[in-house]
GROMACS .gro file of C-alpha atoms in nm:
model
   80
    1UNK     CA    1  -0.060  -6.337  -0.150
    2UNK     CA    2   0.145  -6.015  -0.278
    3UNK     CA    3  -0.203  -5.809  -0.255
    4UNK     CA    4  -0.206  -5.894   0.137
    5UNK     CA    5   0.122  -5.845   0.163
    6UNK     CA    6   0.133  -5.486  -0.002
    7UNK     CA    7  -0.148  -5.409   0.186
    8UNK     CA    8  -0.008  -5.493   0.576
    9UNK     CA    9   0.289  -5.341   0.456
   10UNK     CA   10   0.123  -5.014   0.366
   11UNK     CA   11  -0.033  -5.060   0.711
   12UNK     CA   12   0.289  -5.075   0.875
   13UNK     CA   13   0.390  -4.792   0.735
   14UNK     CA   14   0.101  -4.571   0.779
   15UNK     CA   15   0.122  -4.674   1.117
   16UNK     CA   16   0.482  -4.587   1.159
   17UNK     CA   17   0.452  -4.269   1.042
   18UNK     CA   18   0.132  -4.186   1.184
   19UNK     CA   19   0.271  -4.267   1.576
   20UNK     CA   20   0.580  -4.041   1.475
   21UNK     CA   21   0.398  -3.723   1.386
   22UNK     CA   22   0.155  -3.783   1.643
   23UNK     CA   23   0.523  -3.808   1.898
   24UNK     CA   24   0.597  -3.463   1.728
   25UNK     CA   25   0.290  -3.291   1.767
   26UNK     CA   26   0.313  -3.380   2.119
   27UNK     CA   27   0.702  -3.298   2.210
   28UNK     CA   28   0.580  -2.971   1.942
   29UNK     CA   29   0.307  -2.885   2.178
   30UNK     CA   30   0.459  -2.963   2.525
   31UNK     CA   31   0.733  -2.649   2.514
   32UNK     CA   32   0.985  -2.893   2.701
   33UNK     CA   33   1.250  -3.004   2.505
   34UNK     CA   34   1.306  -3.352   2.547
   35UNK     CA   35   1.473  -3.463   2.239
   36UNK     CA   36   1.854  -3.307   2.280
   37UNK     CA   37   2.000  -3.317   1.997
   38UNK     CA   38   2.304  -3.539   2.018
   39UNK     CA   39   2.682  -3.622   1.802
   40UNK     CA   40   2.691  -3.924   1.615
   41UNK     CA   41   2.955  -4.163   1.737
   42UNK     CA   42   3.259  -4.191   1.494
   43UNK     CA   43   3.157  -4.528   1.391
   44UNK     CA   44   2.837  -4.454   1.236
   45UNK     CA   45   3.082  -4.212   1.002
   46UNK     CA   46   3.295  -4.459   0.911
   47UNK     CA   47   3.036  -4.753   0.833
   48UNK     CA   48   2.819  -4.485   0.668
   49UNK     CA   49   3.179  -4.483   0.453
   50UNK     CA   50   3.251  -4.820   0.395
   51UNK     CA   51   2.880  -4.917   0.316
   52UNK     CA   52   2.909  -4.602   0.027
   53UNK     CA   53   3.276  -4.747  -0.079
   54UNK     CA   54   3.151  -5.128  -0.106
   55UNK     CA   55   2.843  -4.984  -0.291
   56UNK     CA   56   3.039  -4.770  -0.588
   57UNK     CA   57   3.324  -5.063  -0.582
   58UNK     CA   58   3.065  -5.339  -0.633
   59UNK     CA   59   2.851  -5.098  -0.910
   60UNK     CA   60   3.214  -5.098  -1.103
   61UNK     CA   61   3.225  -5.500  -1.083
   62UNK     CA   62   2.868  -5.515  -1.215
   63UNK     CA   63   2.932  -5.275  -1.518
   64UNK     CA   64   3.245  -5.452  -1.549
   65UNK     CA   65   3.068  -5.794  -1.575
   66UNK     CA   66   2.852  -5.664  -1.819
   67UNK     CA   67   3.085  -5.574  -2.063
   68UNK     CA   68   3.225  -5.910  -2.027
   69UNK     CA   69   3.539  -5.753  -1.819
   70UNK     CA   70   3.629  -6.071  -1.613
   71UNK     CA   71   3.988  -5.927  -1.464
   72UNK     CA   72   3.845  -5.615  -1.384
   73UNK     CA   73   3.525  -5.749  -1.278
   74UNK     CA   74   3.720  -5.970  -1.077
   75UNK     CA   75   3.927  -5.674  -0.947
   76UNK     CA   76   3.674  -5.472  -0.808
   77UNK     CA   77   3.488  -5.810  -0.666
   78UNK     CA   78   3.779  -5.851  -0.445
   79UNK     CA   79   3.747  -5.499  -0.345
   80UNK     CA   80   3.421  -5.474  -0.277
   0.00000   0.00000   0.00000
């Protein structure tokens, strides 16, 4: 089952990335320039934040819980 798996997975990603450089050759190749490049709205900034600050908090609460740490672990739990 994981061999069939890996394999349509490698598929889908061939596949993927084959359709977006053929999209690019063909935007490349066109001279018009329909992709405009655009500003991110604020809140992809400040998820892109939080999801980095949960992610270093929670890192802290694992090394705590390996060292056997259970307040802090339990600290930086909470704050994650």
């Amino acid at each position: 089952k994981s061999k069939i798996l890996t394999g349509f997975l490698l598929v889908v990603v061939m596949m993927t990335f084959g359709g977006l450089m053929a999209a690019y050759v063909v935007i490349a190749t066109n001279n018009v320039a329909e992709w405009q490049p655009f500003a991110l709205p604020i809140q992809v900034w400040i998820s892109t934040v939080i999801i980095l600050a949960s992610s270093i908090t929670y890192q802290l609460g694992k090394l705590s819980v390996d060292r056997s740490d259970q307040h802090s672990a339990k600290k930086w739990l909470v704050v994650t």
